[in-house]
Amino acid sequence: MPVWLAKSRAISHHLNRKVGFMGILHQNFWTSSCSRHSLSSIFIPAGIHEDHPTPHVFPFNSSITTRFSLQRFKSTKAASQLEQLYSTDDDDHDTSQALDFPGGKVTYIPEMRFLSESNGKRVPCYRVLDDNGEIIIGSDYEQLSEEIAVKIYSNMVSLQMMDTVFYEAQRQGRISFYLTSTGEEAINIASAAALSADDIILPQYREPGILFWRGFTIQEFANQCFGNKDDYGKGRQMPIHYGSKKHNFVTISSPIATQLPQAVGVAYSLKMDKKDSCVVTYTGDGGTSEGDFHAALNFAAVTEAPVVFICRNNGWAISTHISEQFRSDGIVVRGRAYGIRSIRVDGNDALAVYSAIHAAREMAISEQRPVLVEALSYRVGHHSTSDDSTKYRPVDEIDYWKKERNPVNRFRKWVERNGWWSEEKESELRSSIKKQLLQVIQVAEKTEKPPLKYLFSDVYDIPPPNICEQEKQLRETIYAHPQDYPSDVPL
């Protein structure tokens, strides 16, 4: 115990000396944003009352400033939000009657006043393209080149087709499990397009489009789903649990929301190393009901980590509707509660998603702050191949989102209107992708499975006796009952 305490004190001293663990900065984060009429103004600032678009700043008194003199990083602007208070509607109160409290002055009022559970109005949703794929007049968005726009659309189509073919492969018994991104292609591909290849991704499980964008091949997707020897996970993971060190894509894991606090830790390491990149992590609306979501947001806010949280609010956590999950106005309002700038975006509008994530990334890196993005969309497919969503939601609701609010069709109309796409190119693309898909499935299916030894490797440098004993017992059991085990797994 004394040794452990001595080490802990040494670590704490090192952190305080190097990064100013308890540092507080005194800059105004709001003035660092873009102009009032730019996309930044759509983001909900952390800790500012909506009735007062200009924040009221109360300076710390000298004793508090001295007490927290250590600074984390001078380039950080997010910490100044600690100096900004929830302002009241009654500005005529005597501000001299205030409590000097850590974080800033708290004004006293004589009335007993409870904060309302709601602002009365829902947070608006940022959108650029209407349902017909036309730019909404007055839209503030990031311009796209023809090359990027065409790549976004092509990747969305490719992802949609891959989902269809792999889903059918599962139904035929050729792979054990699959889930699709149908209806959420814009969130996948457009967010990936707005990021740098150096940005680190901690996904949930419905983000294969990011790998697609970064160059992960259809064959690599198939190898993972079929669990053959060319699978980077060596056949240990369920299908769709992709990962790629080459593409800065941390391997997917099934437990919900565990990736969120991990992402903050990774982002803080980037900050300490002064990297010009950020971490982007994804979750669904169901993931926000996990404690890890709340821990991650608070962790990110306090450490001022350059991380972008993207929540795919598709209305359903498997069979649980959002009305049964929370009473707040979706996810976006939770950012303010933790002191995080937030925005709600139309997740079926690829141009809006691209623009919002592009802006969020810039904020995260240049201002060293976390940002929360809520993307409103709809899960058109079943939750997975283990689910039948028609048991808990009406078919006509699914059809409406599939036909009327299809993100792929909407973006295609915009690309075609710009003269960058045609029916001929569409036919060529779909024919090429279909041919590739049929070929990669045949190759992945015929490729040898990983050897049995991989069940016990890559955890310990030198396997302990209990692991060696387990391997020995498994091999003896297989030799004794070969009919009960797969014949295509090399022993």
GROMACS .gro file of N, CA and C in nm, residues 338-449:
model
  336
  338TYR      N    1  -2.401   1.922  -1.935
  338TYR     CA    2  -2.264   1.887  -1.899
  338TYR      C    3  -2.163   1.993  -1.944
  339GLY      N    4  -2.212   2.104  -2.000
  339GLY     CA    5  -2.122   2.210  -2.044
  339GLY      C    6  -2.057   2.181  -2.177
  340ILE      N    7  -2.133   2.120  -2.268
  340ILE     CA    8  -2.079   2.083  -2.400
  340ILE      C    9  -2.162   2.148  -2.510
  341ARG      N   10  -2.095   2.209  -2.605
  341ARG     CA   11  -2.164   2.269  -2.720
  341ARG      C   12  -2.229   2.159  -2.804
  342SER      N   13  -2.349   2.184  -2.851
  342SER     CA   14  -2.428   2.078  -2.915
  342SER      C   15  -2.505   2.130  -3.035
  343ILE      N   16  -2.543   2.038  -3.122
  343ILE     CA   17  -2.625   2.072  -3.238
  343ILE      C   18  -2.713   1.954  -3.276
  344ARG      N   19  -2.832   1.983  -3.326
  344ARG     CA   20  -2.922   1.880  -3.380
  344ARG      C   21  -2.924   1.896  -3.531
  345VAL      N   22  -2.907   1.786  -3.602
  345VAL     CA   23  -2.896   1.792  -3.747
  345VAL      C   24  -2.986   1.686  -3.810
  346ASP      N   25  -3.034   1.714  -3.930
  346ASP     CA   26  -3.114   1.617  -4.006
  346ASP      C   27  -3.020   1.507  -4.055
  347GLY      N   28  -3.028   1.391  -3.995
  347GLY     CA   29  -2.939   1.281  -4.029
  347GLY      C   30  -2.964   1.219  -4.164
  348ASN      N   31  -3.074   1.256  -4.231
  348ASN     CA   32  -3.103   1.207  -4.365
  348ASN      C   33  -3.061   1.307  -4.473
  349ASP      N   34  -2.997   1.413  -4.432
  349ASP     CA   35  -2.948   1.516  -4.523
  349ASP      C   36  -2.795   1.511  -4.523
  350ALA      N   37  -2.739   1.448  -4.625
  350ALA     CA   38  -2.594   1.427  -4.629
  350ALA      C   39  -2.517   1.559  -4.625
  351LEU      N   40  -2.569   1.660  -4.691
  351LEU     CA   41  -2.499   1.789  -4.695
  351LEU      C   42  -2.500   1.856  -4.558
  352ALA      N   43  -2.609   1.843  -4.486
  352ALA     CA   44  -2.617   1.899  -4.351
  352ALA      C   45  -2.526   1.824  -4.255
  353VAL      N   46  -2.524   1.692  -4.265
  353VAL     CA   47  -2.437   1.611  -4.179
  353VAL      C   48  -2.291   1.646  -4.205
  354TYR      N   49  -2.254   1.653  -4.332
  354TYR     CA   50  -2.116   1.687  -4.367
  354TYR      C   51  -2.077   1.823  -4.308
  355SER      N   52  -2.163   1.921  -4.326
  355SER     CA   53  -2.133   2.057  -4.280
  355SER      C   54  -2.123   2.063  -4.128
  356ALA      N   55  -2.216   1.997  -4.058
  356ALA     CA   56  -2.217   2.001  -3.912
  356ALA      C   57  -2.095   1.930  -3.853
  357ILE      N   58  -2.060   1.815  -3.908
  357ILE     CA   59  -1.944   1.741  -3.857
  357ILE      C   60  -1.815   1.815  -3.891
  358HIS      N   61  -1.810   1.878  -4.007
  358HIS     CA   62  -1.692   1.956  -4.045
  358HIS      C   63  -1.671   2.069  -3.944
  359ALA      N   64  -1.779   2.138  -3.910
  359ALA     CA   65  -1.770   2.249  -3.813
  359ALA      C   66  -1.738   2.197  -3.673
  360ALA      N   67  -1.800   2.085  -3.634
  360ALA     CA   68  -1.776   2.028  -3.502
  360ALA      C   69  -1.631   1.985  -3.487
  361ARG      N   70  -1.576   1.927  -3.591
  361ARG     CA   71  -1.435   1.885  -3.588
  361ARG      C   72  -1.343   2.006  -3.570
  362GLU      N   73  -1.371   2.113  -3.644
  362GLU     CA   74  -1.289   2.234  -3.632
  362GLU      C   75  -1.293   2.289  -3.490
  363MET      N   76  -1.413   2.292  -3.431
  363MET     CA   77  -1.426   2.340  -3.293
  363MET      C   78  -1.347   2.251  -3.197
  364ALA      N   79  -1.362   2.119  -3.214
  364ALA     CA   80  -1.297   2.026  -3.123
  364ALA      C   81  -1.146   2.043  -3.123
  365ILE      N   82  -1.088   2.065  -3.241
  365ILE     CA   83  -0.943   2.074  -3.252
  365ILE      C   84  -0.892   2.213  -3.219
  366SER      N   85  -0.950   2.315  -3.283
  366SER     CA   86  -0.897   2.451  -3.264
  366SER      C   87  -0.926   2.507  -3.126
  367GLU      N   88  -1.039   2.469  -3.067
  367GLU     CA   89  -1.076   2.520  -2.936
  367GLU      C   90  -1.055   2.420  -2.823
  368GLN      N   91  -1.010   2.298  -2.862
  368GLN     CA   92  -0.986   2.193  -2.762
  368GLN      C   93  -1.107   2.178  -2.671
  369ARG      N   94  -1.216   2.131  -2.731
  369ARG     CA   95  -1.341   2.115  -2.658
  369ARG      C   96  -1.419   1.995  -2.715
  370PRO      N   97  -1.504   1.935  -2.633
  370PRO     CA   98  -1.593   1.831  -2.685
  370PRO      C   99  -1.715   1.894  -2.752
  371VAL      N  100  -1.773   1.823  -2.846
  371VAL     CA  101  -1.894   1.868  -2.915
  371VAL      C  102  -1.989   1.749  -2.927
  372LEU      N  103  -2.118   1.776  -2.907
  372LEU     CA  104  -2.219   1.671  -2.920
  372LEU      C  105  -2.307   1.699  -3.041
  373VAL      N  106  -2.324   1.600  -3.127
  373VAL     CA  107  -2.409   1.612  -3.246
  373VAL      C  108  -2.519   1.506  -3.238
  374GLU      N  109  -2.643   1.551  -3.241
  374GLU     CA  110  -2.756   1.458  -3.248
  374GLU      C  111  -2.808   1.456  -3.391
  375ALA      N  112  -2.800   1.341  -3.455
  375ALA     CA  113  -2.846   1.327  -3.594
  375ALA      C  114  -2.980   1.253  -3.594
  376LEU      N  115  -3.085   1.322  -3.635
  376LEU     CA  116  -3.218   1.262  -3.639
  376LEU      C  117  -3.234   1.180  -3.767
  377SER      N  118  -3.264   1.053  -3.751
  377SER     CA  119  -3.277   0.966  -3.867
  377SER      C  120  -3.383   0.860  -3.836
  378TYR      N  121  -3.378   0.749  -3.908
  378TYR     CA  122  -3.473   0.641  -3.884
  378TYR      C  123  -3.409   0.510  -3.928
  379ARG      N  124  -3.419   0.410  -3.842
  379ARG     CA  125  -3.364   0.279  -3.875
  379ARG      C  126  -3.466   0.205  -3.960
  380VAL      N  127  -3.447   0.209  -4.091
  380VAL     CA  128  -3.543   0.147  -4.183
  380VAL      C  129  -3.538  -0.005  -4.172
  381GLY      N  130  -3.420  -0.060  -4.154
  381GLY     CA  131  -3.409  -0.205  -4.142
  381GLY      C  132  -3.444  -0.253  -4.003
  382HIS      N  133  -3.447  -0.384  -3.986
  382HIS     CA  134  -3.464  -0.442  -3.854
  382HIS      C  135  -3.339  -0.410  -3.772
  383HIS      N  136  -3.350  -0.420  -3.640
  383HIS     CA  137  -3.232  -0.391  -3.559
  383HIS      C  138  -3.115  -0.480  -3.602
  384SER      N  139  -3.142  -0.604  -3.626
  384SER     CA  140  -3.042  -0.698  -3.675
  384SER      C  141  -3.117  -0.817  -3.734
  385THR      N  142  -3.042  -0.918  -3.776
  385THR     CA  143  -3.107  -1.038  -3.828
  385THR      C  144  -3.176  -1.118  -3.719
  386SER      N  145  -3.157  -1.079  -3.593
  386SER     CA  146  -3.225  -1.146  -3.481
  386SER      C  147  -3.355  -1.076  -3.444
  387ASP      N  148  -3.394  -0.977  -3.522
  387ASP     CA  149  -3.508  -0.892  -3.486
  387ASP      C  150  -3.610  -0.887  -3.600
  388ASP      N  151  -3.735  -0.876  -3.563
  388ASP     CA  152  -3.844  -0.849  -3.658
  388ASP      C  153  -3.915  -0.724  -3.611
  389SER      N  154  -3.879  -0.610  -3.671
  389SER     CA  155  -3.930  -0.482  -3.623
  389SER      C  156  -4.077  -0.460  -3.653
  390THR      N  157  -4.137  -0.542  -3.740
  390THR     CA  158  -4.280  -0.526  -3.769
  390THR      C  159  -4.366  -0.570  -3.650
  391LYS      N  160  -4.303  -0.632  -3.551
  391LYS     CA  161  -4.376  -0.675  -3.432
  391LYS      C  162  -4.402  -0.559  -3.338
  392TYR      N  163  -4.327  -0.449  -3.353
  392TYR     CA  164  -4.343  -0.338  -3.259
  392TYR      C  165  -4.357  -0.202  -3.326
  393ARG      N  166  -4.356  -0.194  -3.458
  393ARG     CA  167  -4.380  -0.067  -3.527
  393ARG      C  168  -4.454  -0.094  -3.657
  394PRO      N  169  -4.540  -0.002  -3.699
  394PRO     CA  170  -4.622  -0.025  -3.818
  394PRO      C  171  -4.542  -0.029  -3.947
  395VAL      N  172  -4.583  -0.113  -4.038
  395VAL     CA  173  -4.514  -0.128  -4.167
  395VAL      C  174  -4.523   0.000  -4.248
  396ASP      N  175  -4.636   0.070  -4.241
  396ASP     CA  176  -4.649   0.193  -4.321
  396ASP      C  177  -4.553   0.302  -4.273
  397GLU      N  178  -4.517   0.301  -4.144
  397GLU     CA  179  -4.418   0.395  -4.092
  397GLU      C  180  -4.281   0.365  -4.154
  398ILE      N  181  -4.247   0.237  -4.159
  398ILE     CA  182  -4.120   0.196  -4.219
  398ILE      C  183  -4.115   0.234  -4.366
  399ASP      N  184  -4.224   0.208  -4.436
  399ASP     CA  185  -4.230   0.238  -4.580
  399ASP      C  186  -4.218   0.387  -4.607
  400TYR      N  187  -4.279   0.467  -4.521
  400TYR     CA  188  -4.272   0.612  -4.539
  400TYR      C  189  -4.128   0.660  -4.534
  401TRP      N  190  -4.054   0.617  -4.432
  401TRP     CA  191  -3.916   0.661  -4.420
  401TRP      C  192  -3.828   0.602  -4.531
  402LYS      N  193  -3.862   0.483  -4.574
  402LYS     CA  194  -3.783   0.417  -4.678
  402LYS      C  195  -3.800   0.486  -4.813
  403LYS      N  196  -3.920   0.533  -4.840
  403LYS     CA  197  -3.949   0.592  -4.972
  403LYS      C  198  -3.944   0.745  -4.972
  404GLU      N  199  -4.010   0.806  -4.876
  404GLU     CA  200  -4.023   0.952  -4.878
  404GLU      C  201  -3.904   1.025  -4.818
  405ARG      N  202  -3.833   0.963  -4.727
  405ARG     CA  203  -3.724   1.032  -4.659
  405ARG      C  204  -3.591   0.959  -4.675
  406ASN      N  205  -3.578   0.892  -4.787
  406ASN     CA  206  -3.458   0.815  -4.817
  406ASN      C  207  -3.338   0.908  -4.836
  407PRO      N  208  -3.232   0.897  -4.753
  407PRO     CA  209  -3.118   0.988  -4.763
  407PRO      C  210  -3.037   0.971  -4.891
  408VAL      N  211  -3.034   0.850  -4.944
  408VAL     CA  212  -2.958   0.825  -5.067
  408VAL      C  213  -3.027   0.892  -5.186
  409ASN      N  214  -3.157   0.876  -5.195
  409ASN     CA  215  -3.232   0.937  -5.306
  409ASN      C  216  -3.226   1.090  -5.300
  410ARG      N  217  -3.236   1.143  -5.179
  410ARG     CA  218  -3.234   1.289  -5.165
  410ARG      C  219  -3.101   1.347  -5.211
  411PHE      N  220  -2.992   1.284  -5.172
  411PHE     CA  221  -2.860   1.336  -5.211
  411PHE      C  222  -2.836   1.315  -5.360
  412ARG      N  223  -2.888   1.207  -5.416
  412ARG     CA  224  -2.872   1.184  -5.560
  412ARG      C  225  -2.937   1.297  -5.640
  413LYS      N  226  -3.054   1.341  -5.596
  413LYS     CA  227  -3.122   1.450  -5.668
  413LYS      C  228  -3.036   1.575  -5.671
  414TRP      N  229  -2.968   1.603  -5.560
  414TRP     CA  230  -2.882   1.722  -5.554
  414TRP      C  231  -2.760   1.706  -5.644
  415VAL      N  232  -2.700   1.587  -5.641
  415VAL     CA  233  -2.582   1.562  -5.725
  415VAL      C  234  -2.620   1.568  -5.873
  416GLU      N  235  -2.733   1.512  -5.908
  416GLU     CA  236  -2.779   1.516  -6.048
  416GLU      C  237  -2.810   1.660  -6.090
  417ARG      N  238  -2.869   1.737  -6.000
  417ARG     CA  239  -2.904   1.875  -6.033
  417ARG      C  240  -2.778   1.958  -6.063
  418ASN      N  241  -2.666   1.917  -6.003
  418ASN     CA  242  -2.540   1.985  -6.030
  418ASN      C  243  -2.472   1.936  -6.158
  419GLY      N  244  -2.532   1.836  -6.223
  419GLY     CA  245  -2.474   1.783  -6.346
  419GLY      C  246  -2.360   1.687  -6.324
  420TRP      N  247  -2.350   1.632  -6.202
  420TRP     CA  248  -2.238   1.544  -6.167
  420TRP      C  249  -2.274   1.397  -6.175
  421TRP      N  250  -2.398   1.365  -6.204
  421TRP     CA  251  -2.442   1.225  -6.205
  421TRP      C  252  -2.547   1.204  -6.313
  422SER      N  253  -2.560   1.080  -6.357
  422SER     CA  254  -2.656   1.047  -6.463
  422SER      C  255  -2.706   0.905  -6.444
  423GLU      N  256  -2.809   0.870  -6.517
  423GLU     CA  257  -2.865   0.736  -6.509
  423GLU      C  258  -2.763   0.632  -6.558
  424GLU      N  259  -2.683   0.672  -6.656
  424GLU     CA  260  -2.580   0.582  -6.709
  424GLU      C  261  -2.476   0.550  -6.601
  425LYS      N  262  -2.431   0.653  -6.528
  425LYS     CA  263  -2.333   0.631  -6.422
  425LYS      C  264  -2.393   0.547  -6.309
  426GLU      N  265  -2.521   0.569  -6.283
  426GLU     CA  266  -2.590   0.492  -6.180
  426GLU      C  267  -2.590   0.343  -6.214
  427SER      N  268  -2.622   0.314  -6.338
  427SER     CA  269  -2.627   0.174  -6.384
  427SER      C  270  -2.489   0.109  -6.376
  428GLU      N  271  -2.387   0.183  -6.419
  428GLU     CA  272  -2.251   0.130  -6.416
  428GLU      C  273  -2.206   0.102  -6.273
  429LEU      N  274  -2.236   0.194  -6.181
  429LEU     CA  275  -2.196   0.178  -6.042
  429LEU      C  276  -2.262   0.055  -5.981
  430ARG      N  277  -2.392   0.043  -5.997
  430ARG     CA  278  -2.465  -0.068  -5.935
  430ARG      C  279  -2.423  -0.203  -5.994
  431SER      N  280  -2.397  -0.205  -6.123
  431SER     CA  281  -2.352  -0.329  -6.187
  431SER      C  282  -2.215  -0.371  -6.134
  432SER      N  283  -2.126  -0.273  -6.118
  432SER     CA  284  -1.992  -0.301  -6.070
  432SER      C  285  -1.992  -0.350  -5.925
  433ILE      N  286  -2.069  -0.283  -5.839
  433ILE     CA  287  -2.075  -0.321  -5.698
  433ILE      C  288  -2.138  -0.460  -5.681
  434LYS      N  289  -2.242  -0.488  -5.757
  434LYS     CA  290  -2.308  -0.618  -5.748
  434LYS      C  291  -2.211  -0.730  -5.786
  435LYS      N  292  -2.135  -0.707  -5.892
  435LYS     CA  293  -2.036  -0.806  -5.937
  435LYS      C  294  -1.931  -0.828  -5.829
  436GLN      N  295  -1.883  -0.720  -5.769
  436GLN     CA  296  -1.783  -0.731  -5.662
  436GLN      C  297  -1.837  -0.809  -5.542
  437LEU      N  298  -1.960  -0.779  -5.505
  437LEU     CA  299  -2.019  -0.843  -5.388
  437LEU      C  300  -2.031  -0.993  -5.406
  438LEU      N  301  -2.079  -1.036  -5.521
  438LEU     CA  302  -2.094  -1.178  -5.546
  438LEU      C  303  -1.958  -1.248  -5.547
  439GLN      N  304  -1.858  -1.179  -5.599
  439GLN     CA  305  -1.723  -1.237  -5.606
  439GLN      C  306  -1.660  -1.248  -5.467
  440VAL      N  307  -1.669  -1.141  -5.386
  440VAL     CA  308  -1.602  -1.143  -5.256
  440VAL      C  309  -1.666  -1.245  -5.162
  441ILE      N  310  -1.796  -1.266  -5.174
  441ILE     CA  311  -1.862  -1.366  -5.090
  441ILE      C  312  -1.811  -1.505  -5.123
  442GLN      N  313  -1.796  -1.533  -5.252
  442GLN     CA  314  -1.744  -1.664  -5.292
  442GLN      C  315  -1.602  -1.685  -5.241
  443VAL      N  316  -1.520  -1.580  -5.251
  443VAL     CA  317  -1.381  -1.590  -5.205
  443VAL      C  318  -1.377  -1.608  -5.053
  444ALA      N  319  -1.452  -1.525  -4.981
  444ALA     CA  320  -1.451  -1.531  -4.834
  444ALA      C  321  -1.502  -1.665  -4.784
  445GLU      N  322  -1.601  -1.719  -4.854
  445GLU     CA  323  -1.661  -1.845  -4.811
  445GLU      C  324  -1.566  -1.963  -4.831
  446LYS      N  325  -1.483  -1.954  -4.934
  446LYS     CA  326  -1.391  -2.065  -4.965
  446LYS      C  327  -1.258  -2.054  -4.892
  447THR      N  328  -1.230  -1.935  -4.836
  447THR     CA  329  -1.102  -1.916  -4.766
  447THR      C  330  -1.101  -1.994  -4.635
  448GLU      N  331  -0.989  -2.055  -4.606
  448GLU     CA  332  -0.974  -2.139  -4.487
  448GLU      C  333  -1.002  -2.061  -4.359
  449LYS      N  334  -1.054  -2.131  -4.259
  449LYS     CA  335  -1.081  -2.070  -4.129
  449LYS      C  336  -0.951  -2.055  -4.050
   0.00000   0.00000   0.00000
